[in-house]
XYZ file of N, CA and C in Angstrom:
876
model
N 125.336 107.112 103.012
C 126.047 108.501 103.334
C 125.476 108.939 104.698
N 126.440 109.278 105.393
C 126.009 109.760 106.778
C 125.611 111.405 106.592
N 124.586 111.677 107.050
C 124.081 113.112 106.910
C 124.317 113.802 108.180
N 125.365 114.701 108.262
C 125.607 115.513 109.470
C 124.835 116.841 109.555
N 124.860 117.392 110.676
C 124.348 118.667 110.773
C 124.929 119.703 110.168
N 126.410 119.278 109.833
C 127.155 120.510 108.867
C 126.648 120.464 107.592
N 126.319 119.291 107.061
C 125.820 119.115 105.624
C 124.412 119.696 105.531
N 123.588 119.441 106.501
C 122.309 120.129 106.425
C 122.330 121.672 106.457
N 123.192 122.138 107.328
C 123.306 123.639 107.309
C 123.802 124.199 105.998
N 124.854 123.530 105.458
C 125.357 124.092 104.149
C 124.412 123.864 103.112
N 123.472 122.820 102.804
C 122.651 122.569 101.930
C 121.520 123.890 102.085
N 121.167 124.182 103.384
C 120.235 125.219 103.749
C 120.674 126.502 103.172
N 121.965 126.822 103.549
C 122.807 128.043 103.102
C 122.604 128.293 101.507
N 123.089 127.073 101.006
C 123.042 127.086 99.401
C 121.761 127.305 98.742
N 120.759 126.564 99.334
C 119.111 126.711 98.877
C 118.750 128.241 99.006
N 119.024 128.586 100.186
C 118.713 130.213 100.535
C 119.413 131.219 99.669
N 120.690 130.868 99.381
C 121.204 131.720 98.494
C 120.688 131.782 97.248
N 120.389 130.613 96.551
C 119.708 130.314 95.384
C 118.403 131.039 95.395
N 117.655 131.024 96.338
C 116.392 131.644 96.425
C 116.426 133.056 96.288
N 117.507 133.691 96.928
C 117.741 135.091 96.848
C 118.086 135.591 95.425
N 118.910 134.631 94.550
C 119.275 135.009 93.443
C 117.991 135.149 92.460
N 117.196 134.117 92.541
C 115.792 133.967 91.805
C 115.104 135.226 92.189
N 114.945 135.476 93.500
C 114.209 136.600 93.820
C 114.707 137.987 93.286
N 116.066 138.051 93.335
C 116.626 139.141 92.876
C 116.574 139.495 91.284
N 116.308 138.349 90.651
C 116.240 138.334 89.164
C 114.715 138.816 88.648
N 113.782 138.154 89.422
C 112.401 138.565 89.323
C 112.152 140.124 89.668
N 112.968 140.495 90.831
C 112.711 141.810 91.326
C 113.135 142.847 90.104
N 114.252 142.450 89.677
C 114.992 143.358 88.654
C 114.120 143.325 87.402
N 113.554 142.205 87.057
C 112.563 142.215 85.735
C 111.327 143.195 86.120
N 110.922 143.143 87.290
C 109.742 144.007 87.486
C 110.216 145.356 87.783
N 111.379 145.756 88.075
C 111.929 147.128 88.218
C 112.281 147.878 86.951
N 112.621 146.869 85.914
C 113.251 147.425 84.529
C 111.997 147.045 83.448
N 111.236 146.158 83.690
C 110.306 145.970 82.711
C 110.999 145.086 81.461
N 112.093 144.551 81.832
C 112.744 143.912 80.663
C 112.993 142.457 81.204
N 113.086 141.507 80.196
C 113.384 140.243 80.679
C 114.895 139.936 81.107
N 115.904 140.663 80.275
C 117.356 140.644 80.485
C 117.855 142.304 80.735
N 118.856 142.296 81.488
C 119.601 143.524 81.664
C 120.941 143.638 81.206
N 121.315 142.437 81.000
C 122.862 142.165 80.250
C 122.634 141.072 79.252
N 123.548 141.022 78.173
C 123.670 139.738 77.195
C 123.695 138.533 77.886
N 124.599 138.439 78.772
C 124.701 137.202 79.536
C 123.383 136.552 80.040
N 122.358 137.240 80.404
C 121.219 136.782 80.952
C 120.622 135.719 79.878
N 120.554 136.222 78.572
C 120.013 135.339 77.675
C 120.556 135.788 76.258
N 121.647 135.124 75.708
C 122.193 135.500 74.543
C 121.303 135.425 73.370
N 120.289 134.629 73.343
C 119.411 134.704 72.289
C 118.590 135.797 72.040
N 118.029 136.130 73.150
C 117.123 137.460 73.245
C 118.113 138.726 72.898
N 119.294 138.841 73.542
C 120.169 139.904 73.299
C 120.420 139.944 71.650
N 120.705 138.850 71.210
C 121.088 138.931 69.630
C 119.838 139.386 68.683
N 118.814 138.815 69.193
C 117.548 139.284 68.400
C 117.101 140.793 68.662
N 117.479 141.209 69.844
C 117.221 142.573 70.199
C 117.938 143.467 69.238
N 119.355 143.161 69.300
C 120.245 143.850 68.443
C 119.812 144.004 66.856
N 119.438 142.822 66.488
C 118.911 142.746 65.148
C 117.848 143.560 64.664
N 116.891 143.675 65.656
C 115.554 144.199 65.579
C 116.023 145.846 65.529
N 116.625 146.167 66.374
C 117.250 147.563 66.703
C 117.810 148.203 65.464
N 118.833 147.436 64.924
C 119.492 147.556 63.589
C 118.485 147.943 62.556
N 117.198 146.992 62.303
C 116.366 147.158 61.154
C 115.650 148.464 61.691
N 115.173 148.808 62.947
C 114.511 149.886 63.237
C 115.327 151.162 62.827
N 116.531 151.156 63.089
C 117.371 152.415 62.768
C 117.226 152.765 61.311
N 117.415 151.583 60.605
C 117.393 151.858 59.231
C 116.104 152.424 58.788
N 115.028 151.789 59.237
C 113.643 152.341 58.884
C 113.452 153.665 59.075
N 114.050 153.980 60.314
C 113.916 155.562 60.687
C 114.624 156.411 59.721
N 115.821 155.913 59.417
C 116.645 156.743 58.527
C 115.963 156.952 57.302
N 115.267 155.743 56.624
C 114.489 156.061 55.447
C 113.461 156.897 55.644
N 112.752 157.159 56.814
C 111.794 158.065 57.046
C 112.274 159.423 56.983
N 113.409 159.537 57.744
C 114.242 160.904 57.411
C 114.342 161.274 56.105
N 115.102 160.311 55.312
C 115.115 160.733 53.822
C 114.032 160.965 53.094
N 112.944 160.253 53.482
C 111.425 160.496 52.838
C 111.126 162.038 53.138
N 111.274 162.483 54.365
C 110.979 164.001 54.787
C 112.139 164.751 53.919
N 113.198 164.597 53.541
C 113.931 165.305 52.694
C 113.525 165.345 51.232
N 113.019 164.075 50.784
C 112.488 163.994 49.334
C 111.194 164.862 49.315
N 110.454 164.888 50.453
C 109.067 165.633 50.388
C 109.507 167.147 50.149
N 110.654 167.508 50.860
C 110.906 169.049 50.743
C 111.417 169.258 49.425
N 112.107 168.260 48.807
C 112.739 168.580 47.407
C 111.632 168.793 46.450
N 110.745 167.731 46.691
C 109.269 167.691 45.637
C 108.418 168.804 45.767
N 108.248 169.215 47.034
C 107.253 170.212 47.237
C 107.773 171.621 46.637
N 108.995 171.904 47.079
C 109.601 173.157 46.617
C 109.962 173.307 45.188
N 110.144 172.156 44.662
C 110.288 171.992 43.242
C 108.949 172.132 42.275
N 108.029 171.594 42.949
C 106.589 171.795 42.365
C 106.103 173.192 42.371
N 106.554 173.583 43.514
C 106.042 175.164 43.742
C 106.732 176.200 42.749
N 107.940 175.775 42.480
C 108.601 176.709 41.677
C 108.502 176.467 40.384
N 107.934 175.303 39.833
C 107.584 174.948 38.598
C 106.241 175.523 38.295
N 105.251 175.440 39.333
C 104.082 176.047 39.136
C 103.949 177.547 38.780
N 105.001 178.311 39.606
C 105.149 179.742 39.302
C 105.788 180.007 37.993
N 106.686 179.077 37.552
C 107.188 179.247 36.308
C 106.180 179.026 35.192
N 105.279 178.070 35.447
C 104.269 177.977 34.267
C 103.326 179.165 34.340
N 103.039 179.684 35.488
C 102.304 180.934 35.391
C 102.783 182.021 34.559
N 104.343 182.218 34.998
C 104.900 183.177 34.236
C 105.017 183.060 32.650
N 105.066 181.681 32.321
C 105.378 181.425 30.767
C 103.943 181.593 30.205
N 102.853 181.352 30.880
C 101.578 181.501 30.406
C 101.205 182.865 30.041
N 101.622 183.700 31.262
C 101.399 185.259 31.099
C 102.386 185.839 29.764
N 103.449 185.323 29.601
C 104.277 185.683 28.435
C 103.544 185.189 27.222
N 103.032 184.028 27.142
C 102.166 183.457 25.956
C 101.098 184.563 25.632
N 100.216 184.948 26.684
C 99.217 185.908 26.669
C 99.910 187.084 25.944
N 100.785 187.703 26.403
C 101.443 188.854 25.765
C 101.754 188.629 24.365
N 102.355 187.636 23.919
C 102.703 187.114 22.604
C 101.472 187.289 21.737
N 100.456 186.483 22.064
C 99.239 186.376 21.409
C 98.736 187.927 21.192
N 98.806 188.689 22.146
C 98.406 190.085 22.001
C 99.402 190.863 20.831
N 100.586 190.736 20.924
C 101.599 191.325 20.435
C 101.409 190.792 18.722
N 101.040 189.592 18.661
C 100.802 188.971 17.327
C 99.819 189.644 16.282
N 98.991 190.388 17.270
C 97.964 191.277 16.282
C 98.533 192.251 15.710
N 98.457 192.438 14.282
C 99.179 193.393 13.575
C 98.677 194.857 13.698
N 97.391 194.860 14.411
C 96.965 196.250 14.744
C 97.789 196.872 15.760
N 98.724 195.942 16.506
C 99.527 196.672 17.526
C 100.691 197.371 16.908
N 100.917 198.573 17.415
C 102.029 199.497 16.763
C 103.342 199.295 17.352
N 104.452 199.821 17.067
C 105.561 199.725 17.625
C 105.783 199.843 19.153
N 105.157 201.038 19.482
C 105.198 201.505 20.928
C 104.411 200.542 21.887
N 103.388 200.074 21.428
C 102.560 198.941 21.998
C 103.557 197.794 22.234
N 104.154 197.299 21.228
C 104.920 195.988 21.452
C 106.155 196.264 22.301
N 106.642 197.568 22.177
C 107.770 197.807 23.071
C 107.235 197.625 24.407
N 106.300 198.198 24.735
C 105.668 198.026 26.163
C 105.461 196.822 26.695
N 104.938 195.796 25.654
C 104.979 194.428 26.058
C 106.306 193.842 26.191
N 107.221 194.205 25.264
C 108.777 193.830 25.351
C 109.392 193.998 26.777
N 108.995 195.102 27.375
C 109.423 195.453 28.697
C 108.813 194.570 29.702
N 107.718 194.285 29.649
C 107.136 193.349 30.514
C 107.515 191.915 30.405
N 107.781 191.647 29.197
C 108.402 190.197 28.886
C 109.764 190.091 29.613
N 110.517 191.173 29.352
C 111.918 191.239 29.894
C 111.623 190.985 31.525
N 110.856 191.616 32.183
C 110.578 191.509 33.586
C 110.428 190.023 33.926
N 109.535 189.481 33.009
C 108.927 188.129 33.359
C 110.117 187.220 33.157
N 110.999 187.468 32.323
C 112.169 186.715 31.994
C 112.996 186.682 33.220
N 113.257 187.916 33.546
C 114.008 188.002 34.935
C 113.436 187.245 36.180
N 112.240 187.059 36.151
C 111.332 186.402 37.198
C 111.755 184.881 37.176
N 111.740 184.578 35.741
C 111.963 183.127 35.674
C 113.458 182.704 35.894
N 114.453 183.507 35.724
C 115.736 183.426 36.027
C 115.949 183.244 37.661
N 115.115 183.979 38.272
C 115.075 184.080 39.792
C 114.514 182.826 40.261
N 113.604 182.357 39.645
C 113.061 181.100 40.133
C 114.007 179.992 40.010
N 114.729 179.906 38.810
C 115.636 178.931 38.530
C 116.801 178.860 39.604
N 117.070 180.041 40.496
C 118.157 179.904 41.479
C 117.419 180.070 42.803
N 116.105 179.142 42.828
C 115.419 179.196 43.993
C 116.419 178.299 45.125
N 116.398 179.041 46.306
C 117.290 178.427 47.209
C 116.414 177.992 48.538
N 116.463 176.798 48.933
C 115.795 176.367 50.226
C 116.663 175.697 51.077
N 116.628 176.180 52.346
C 117.402 175.753 53.467
C 118.852 175.872 52.969
N 119.101 176.920 52.403
C 120.511 177.249 51.979
C 121.209 176.451 50.867
N 120.199 175.646 50.140
C 120.418 175.162 48.882
C 119.802 175.364 47.735
N 120.569 175.484 46.709
C 119.940 175.778 45.340
C 119.403 174.327 44.927
N 118.110 174.490 44.482
C 117.415 173.248 44.229
C 117.297 172.871 42.745
N 117.831 173.586 42.036
C 117.871 173.408 40.607
C 119.225 173.438 39.862
N 120.029 173.104 40.640
C 121.336 172.826 40.143
C 122.119 171.527 40.515
N 121.246 170.261 40.732
C 121.726 168.968 40.952
C 122.335 168.997 42.384
N 123.274 168.091 42.504
C 124.048 167.887 43.656
C 124.953 169.176 44.061
N 125.311 169.898 43.020
C 125.990 171.195 43.398
C 125.120 172.303 43.994
N 124.652 172.137 45.241
C 123.601 172.937 45.706
C 124.024 174.191 46.363
N 125.475 174.443 46.191
C 126.058 175.769 46.792
C 126.160 176.813 45.720
N 125.904 176.478 44.611
C 126.191 177.673 43.276
C 124.918 177.327 42.639
N 124.474 178.732 42.297
C 123.300 179.044 41.613
C 123.179 178.447 40.223
N 121.961 178.222 39.477
C 121.842 177.647 38.332
C 122.309 178.685 37.298
N 121.824 179.953 37.320
C 122.046 180.721 36.275
C 122.716 182.001 36.963
N 123.812 182.502 36.434
C 124.570 183.618 36.872
C 124.612 184.673 35.685
N 123.893 185.854 36.062
C 124.068 186.864 35.095
C 123.510 186.583 33.607
N 122.345 185.686 33.735
C 121.623 185.325 32.566
C 122.275 184.123 31.647
N 123.387 183.529 32.514
C 124.146 182.472 31.723
C 124.192 181.179 32.382
N 124.022 180.139 31.666
C 124.165 178.787 32.523
C 125.474 178.161 32.203
N 126.193 177.979 33.286
C 127.542 177.286 33.033
C 127.380 175.837 33.445
N 127.199 175.071 32.017
C 126.877 173.627 32.382
C 127.967 172.859 33.202
N 129.207 173.327 33.275
C 130.137 172.628 33.858
C 129.964 172.776 35.481
N 129.011 173.533 35.893
C 128.831 173.631 37.546
C 127.588 172.908 37.709
N 127.082 172.203 36.730
C 125.645 171.482 37.063
C 125.991 170.109 37.654
N 125.390 170.122 38.950
C 125.698 168.668 39.571
C 124.779 167.420 39.124
N 125.040 166.539 39.600
C 124.480 165.274 39.215
C 123.037 165.221 39.892
N 122.376 164.047 39.492
C 121.007 163.991 40.071
C 121.141 163.660 41.538
N 120.208 164.371 42.444
C 120.186 164.191 43.705
C 119.343 162.715 44.172
N 120.125 161.720 44.562
C 119.416 160.409 44.827
C 119.448 160.267 46.166
N 118.323 159.720 46.838
C 118.143 159.400 48.112
C 117.383 158.008 48.359
N 118.049 157.331 49.315
C 117.428 155.968 49.628
C 116.249 156.046 50.488
N 115.163 155.539 49.879
C 114.057 155.742 50.779
C 113.403 154.228 51.095
N 114.149 153.217 50.748
C 113.887 151.953 51.337
C 115.116 150.994 51.066
N 115.198 149.914 51.668
C 116.266 148.943 51.255
C 116.438 148.780 49.647
N 117.646 149.164 49.290
C 117.906 149.103 47.890
C 117.221 150.020 46.904
N 116.313 150.748 47.439
C 115.361 151.686 46.447
C 115.888 153.092 46.649
N 116.288 153.866 45.541
C 116.701 155.158 45.439
C 115.699 155.906 44.650
N 115.614 157.178 45.006
C 114.620 157.960 44.157
C 115.209 159.311 43.784
N 115.228 159.776 42.764
C 115.710 161.150 42.359
C 114.806 162.208 42.927
N 115.374 162.979 43.972
C 114.615 163.887 44.585
C 114.470 165.438 43.734
N 115.304 165.542 42.938
C 115.421 166.979 42.299
C 114.877 166.786 40.773
N 114.333 168.058 40.371
C 114.018 167.904 38.866
C 115.373 168.302 38.043
N 115.301 167.514 37.032
C 116.411 167.659 35.943
C 116.353 168.941 35.501
N 117.475 169.746 35.746
C 117.533 171.299 35.738
C 117.648 171.268 33.822
N 118.507 170.404 33.401
C 118.582 170.639 31.954
C 117.461 170.436 31.125
N 116.278 170.070 31.783
C 115.057 169.713 30.981
C 114.135 171.026 31.132
N 114.437 171.801 32.377
C 113.560 173.148 32.303
C 114.200 174.380 32.239
N 115.113 174.576 33.247
C 115.879 175.746 33.194
C 117.197 175.685 32.346
N 117.002 175.663 31.148
C 118.245 175.478 30.312
C 118.171 176.519 29.180
N 119.407 176.312 28.343
C 119.581 177.468 27.346
C 118.372 177.803 26.280
N 117.728 176.820 26.160
C 116.524 176.948 25.186
C 115.482 178.024 25.858
N 115.268 177.829 27.062
C 114.432 178.790 27.909
C 114.940 180.160 27.756
N 116.230 180.360 27.886
C 116.727 181.915 27.975
C 116.806 182.245 26.574
N 116.969 181.442 25.670
C 117.163 181.996 24.195
C 115.955 182.197 23.768
N 114.838 181.524 23.965
C 113.448 181.632 23.557
C 112.886 182.996 24.057
N 113.096 183.279 25.155
C 112.659 184.485 25.875
C 113.530 185.818 25.372
N 114.827 185.706 25.057
C 115.646 186.589 24.582
C 115.173 186.979 23.140
N 115.039 185.870 22.367
C 114.471 186.154 20.863
C 113.212 186.778 20.860
N 112.252 186.500 21.755
C 110.974 187.022 21.852
C 111.140 188.396 22.006
N 111.772 189.004 23.165
C 111.953 190.308 23.499
C 112.638 191.070 22.240
N 113.561 190.393 21.436
C 114.179 191.013 20.242
C 113.140 191.142 19.269
N 112.138 190.219 19.099
C 111.106 190.320 17.976
C 110.226 191.358 18.400
N 109.726 191.504 19.692
C 108.788 192.426 20.033
C 109.574 193.724 19.706
N 110.752 194.165 19.805
C 111.363 195.301 19.947
C 111.594 195.568 18.353
N 111.602 194.566 17.596
C 111.823 194.630 15.967
C 110.697 195.157 15.211
N 110.770 196.341 14.721
C 109.607 197.134 14.052
C 109.100 196.272 12.744
N 110.068 195.297 12.256
C 109.606 194.711 11.136
C 109.093 193.283 11.463
N 108.776 193.007 12.799
C 108.174 191.879 13.129
C 106.888 191.742 12.622
N 106.222 190.530 12.294
C 104.871 190.518 11.822
C 104.294 189.213 12.523
N 103.013 188.883 12.140
C 102.334 187.939 12.738
C 103.032 186.489 12.873
N 103.844 186.095 11.611
C 104.447 184.925 11.460
C 105.766 184.926 12.424
N 106.207 186.014 12.750
C 107.430 185.950 13.561
C 106.933 185.688 14.788
N 105.929 186.082 15.265
C 105.410 185.717 16.812
C 104.812 184.259 16.753
N 104.265 183.839 15.542
C 103.628 182.447 15.626
C 104.845 181.479 16.015
N 106.205 181.595 15.423
C 107.234 180.842 15.762
C 107.637 180.981 17.207
N 107.511 182.034 17.891
C 107.717 182.285 18.992
C 106.595 181.483 20.014
N 105.607 181.626 19.620
C 104.351 180.952 20.242
C 104.738 179.258 20.269
N 105.094 178.873 19.008
C 105.444 177.466 18.999
C 106.417 176.975 20.141
N 107.495 178.004 20.180
C 108.597 177.402 21.107
C 108.016 177.658 22.541
N 107.280 178.500 22.715
C 106.787 178.802 24.160
C 105.775 177.617 24.523
N 104.956 177.260 23.590
C 104.200 176.051 23.973
C 105.005 174.713 24.208
N 106.018 174.511 23.365
C 106.856 173.484 23.653
C 107.658 173.620 25.190
N 107.914 174.851 25.537
C 108.384 174.980 26.699
C 107.591 174.786 27.841
N 106.261 175.222 27.747
C 105.176 175.055 28.657
C 104.894 173.517 28.802
N 105.078 172.816 27.703
C 104.576 171.384 27.702
C 105.728 170.582 28.534
N 107.038 171.110 28.394
C 107.971 170.519 29.093
C 107.925 170.687 30.510
N 107.573 171.855 30.998
C 107.173 172.293 32.347
C 106.113 171.317 32.989
N 105.032 171.102 32.228
C 103.976 170.474 32.636
C 104.244 168.915 32.709
N 105.250 168.489 31.906
C 105.582 167.183 31.840
C 106.290 166.741 33.370
N 107.246 167.834 33.455
C 107.909 167.745 34.827
C 107.184 167.788 36.104
N 106.247 168.477 35.991
C 105.142 168.713 37.063
C 104.199 167.321 37.195
N 104.157 166.691 36.230
C 103.339 165.436 36.228
C 104.146 164.383 36.711
N 105.660 164.346 36.329
C 106.516 163.401 36.882
C 106.648 163.495 38.466
N 106.756 164.911 38.859
C 106.677 165.170 40.338
C 105.633 164.594 41.216
N 104.525 164.730 40.459
C 103.128 164.221 41.191
C 103.152 162.841 41.274
N 103.699 162.067 40.151
C 103.916 160.522 40.159
C 104.834 160.230 41.357
N 105.850 160.896 41.309
C 106.923 160.546 42.524
C 106.229 160.872 43.915
N 105.525 161.920 43.925
C 104.789 162.173 45.118
C 103.599 160.991 45.640
N 103.130 160.465 44.870
C 102.196 159.389 45.076
C 103.003 158.139 45.526
N 104.086 158.043 44.901
C 104.928 156.835 45.159
C 105.490 156.689 46.495
N 106.130 157.914 46.963
C 106.623 158.153 48.154
C 105.587 158.100 49.263
N 104.415 158.503 49.053
C 103.540 158.307 50.162
C 103.170 156.745 50.335
N 103.129 156.128 49.247
C 102.813 154.786 49.408
C 104.101 154.041 50.189
N 105.440 154.677 49.932
C 106.462 154.063 50.758
C 106.535 154.495 52.139
N 106.068 155.753 52.419
C 105.883 156.183 53.862
C 104.897 155.447 54.619
N 103.702 154.857 53.993
C 102.882 154.268 54.561
C 103.299 152.807 55.024
N 104.102 152.288 54.131
C 104.822 150.983 54.356
C 105.789 151.024 55.458
N 106.739 152.189 55.446
C 107.797 152.218 56.398
C 107.168 152.572 57.831
N 106.051 153.277 57.822
C 105.220 153.599 59.260
C 104.792 152.121 59.817
N 104.337 151.368 58.863
C 103.953 149.928 59.401
C 105.209 149.189 59.695
N 106.089 149.326 59.145
C 107.454 148.369 59.418
C 107.812 149.025 60.641
N 107.791 150.295 61.251
C 108.217 150.801 62.314
C 107.462 150.272 63.445
N 105.973 150.251 63.410
C 105.105 149.685 64.437
C 105.408 148.208 64.422
N 105.547 147.467 63.357
C 105.935 145.853 63.762
C 107.305 145.577 64.176
N 108.203 146.521 63.982
C 109.424 146.319 64.464
C 109.328 146.589 65.915
N 108.713 147.546 66.262
C 108.825 147.837 67.869
C 108.118 146.871 68.498
N 106.964 146.456 68.099
C 106.141 145.146 68.676
C 107.110 143.948 68.672
N 107.822 143.634 67.802
C 108.894 142.553 67.880
C 109.907 142.837 68.961
N 110.238 143.988 69.112
C 111.188 144.197 70.163
C 110.489 144.294 71.482
N 109.419 144.463 71.648
C 108.839 144.569 72.805
C 108.292 142.899 73.370
N 107.849 142.299 72.203
C 107.747 140.767 72.351
C 109.116 139.950 72.847
N 110.108 140.469 72.235
C 111.364 139.745 72.580
C 111.883 140.321 74.008
N 111.775 141.355 74.332
C 112.579 142.022 75.483
C 111.443 142.408 76.734
N 110.246 142.895 76.557
C 109.536 143.174 77.739
C 109.014 141.987 78.267
N 109.009 142.140 79.826
C 108.237 141.092 80.560
C 106.763 140.996 80.444
N 106.147 139.859 80.712
C 104.812 139.817 81.046
C 104.625 140.014 82.459
N 104.052 141.154 82.844
C 103.761 141.503 84.116
C 103.254 140.611 84.996
N 101.952 140.245 84.506
C 101.192 139.135 85.268
C 102.101 137.924 85.648
N 102.647 137.350 84.590
C 103.553 136.333 84.863
C 104.515 136.533 86.015
N 105.231 137.836 85.752
C 106.547 138.165 86.615
C 106.024 138.299 87.924
N 104.726 138.752 88.318
C 104.392 139.195 89.533
C 103.952 137.723 90.230
N 103.571 136.909 89.327
C 103.166 135.516 89.853
C 104.597 134.825 90.258
N 105.599 134.951 89.399
C 106.815 134.322 89.823
C 107.300 134.742 91.179
N 107.192 136.058 91.228
C 107.705 136.735 92.623
C 107.030 136.141 93.816
N 105.593 135.976 93.699
C 104.898 135.217 94.705
C 105.362 134.042 95.137
N 105.590 133.187 93.898
C 105.805 131.704 94.129
C 107.489 131.681 94.716
N 108.274 132.628 94.328
C 109.800 132.631 94.893
C 109.571 133.108 96.250
N 108.846 133.950 96.703
C 108.624 134.476 97.926
C 108.081 133.319 98.985
N 107.073 132.638 98.409
C 106.604 131.322 99.164
C 107.884 130.323 99.411
N 108.518 130.181 98.223
C 109.756 129.055 98.175
C 110.691 129.471 99.295
N 110.990 130.880 99.309
C 111.941 131.368 100.218
C 111.415 131.379 101.665
N 110.165 131.464 102.035
C 109.758 131.473 103.389
C 109.840 130.010 103.871
N 109.447 128.908 103.000
C 109.574 127.707 103.127
C 110.950 127.263 103.522
N 111.892 127.686 102.728
C 113.275 127.319 102.901
C 113.735 127.853 104.313
N 113.342 128.945 104.611
C 113.581 129.624 105.922
C 113.111 128.792 107.036
N 111.830 128.437 106.914
C 111.239 127.706 108.068
C 111.856 126.409 108.218
N 111.981 125.852 107.087
C 112.556 124.416 107.209
C 114.029 124.489 107.959
N 114.663 125.406 107.297
C 116.094 125.488 107.949
C 116.111 125.958 109.427
N 115.218 126.573 109.797
C 114.978 126.932 111.330
C 114.692 125.607 112.150
N 113.980 124.697 111.376
C 113.597 123.412 112.118
C 114.802 122.169 112.108
N 115.602 122.460 111.155
C 116.622 121.315 111.099
C 117.762 121.922 112.032
N 118.036 123.068 112.190
C 119.353 123.339 112.963
C 118.972 123.137 114.509
N 119.927 122.476 114.949
C 119.859 121.970 116.171
C 119.945 123.336 117.171
N 119.056 123.113 118.209
C 119.204 124.289 119.301
C 120.720 124.367 119.979
N 121.150 125.551 119.975
C 122.480 125.609 120.644
C 122.550 126.085 121.979
N 123.551 126.014 122.665
C 123.759 126.447 124.127
C 123.121 127.778 124.374
N 123.089 128.598 123.552
C 122.760 129.972 123.679
C 121.335 129.902 123.728
N 120.440 129.067 123.077
C 118.981 129.081 122.910
C 118.678 128.524 124.350
N 119.208 127.646 124.956
C 118.926 127.218 126.362
C 119.226 128.340 127.316
N 120.161 129.190 127.258
C 120.572 130.304 128.138
C 119.650 131.276 127.943
N 118.792 131.565 126.907
C 117.754 132.650 126.930
C 116.900 132.782 128.152
């Protein structure tokens, strides 16, 4: 094939154009720090990046859910602790009142204090955190006890939150186990016994038995909360590791190796200069060159 000046010029322009494209790509990578700036640059990297980001978004949502679980558990534990303190005080008063040396007036004084402690417990049952009642299940907009009465039809379901892929945990305390009709009836009966002049030591022993059962229930629930707390701490640690690992995979997949990119830039610059120099040698001098 006969190689003409036109063919040489055309090839030179094509090669210089390709060099500019490669230089532009390396320059873009160095400017953005990314291997690709659009999916068409490398579909494999783009698809992997989308999958990794979807996974990262899920894990970050699980971490936010964990924060919500922490809020529920901590506020529930705090409320149950205060309730236990109140019940313990009630128990101390009942032990005092069971002494047959106490007269009617002294027992009436104790009854007044127990009545106030009962109101305090009902108030704790209606604990509201962040605009939500935490002891009425998913029905967080209505209080647990109204005017000393529990309307079971208004009790919501268990508050479940997903803290990892396919793993859900109940964030709330089962209100039917702690702030229930038995609690209200026990305290109401206790006040009645204290105000009854015919009450005797045996009457208060029955009250003490019911109080001890109630205290055991509250302690059981607090133990369960502690176990949940320990579990979600382990889940939180695992999620934090997943976040770090996923971000590393995203970086390995998309971020450039700066040393390699700078070396590529130097190589492309050298190739480009060589192409320009070669082009200048093969283009024949024109009449204009002789006229200079």
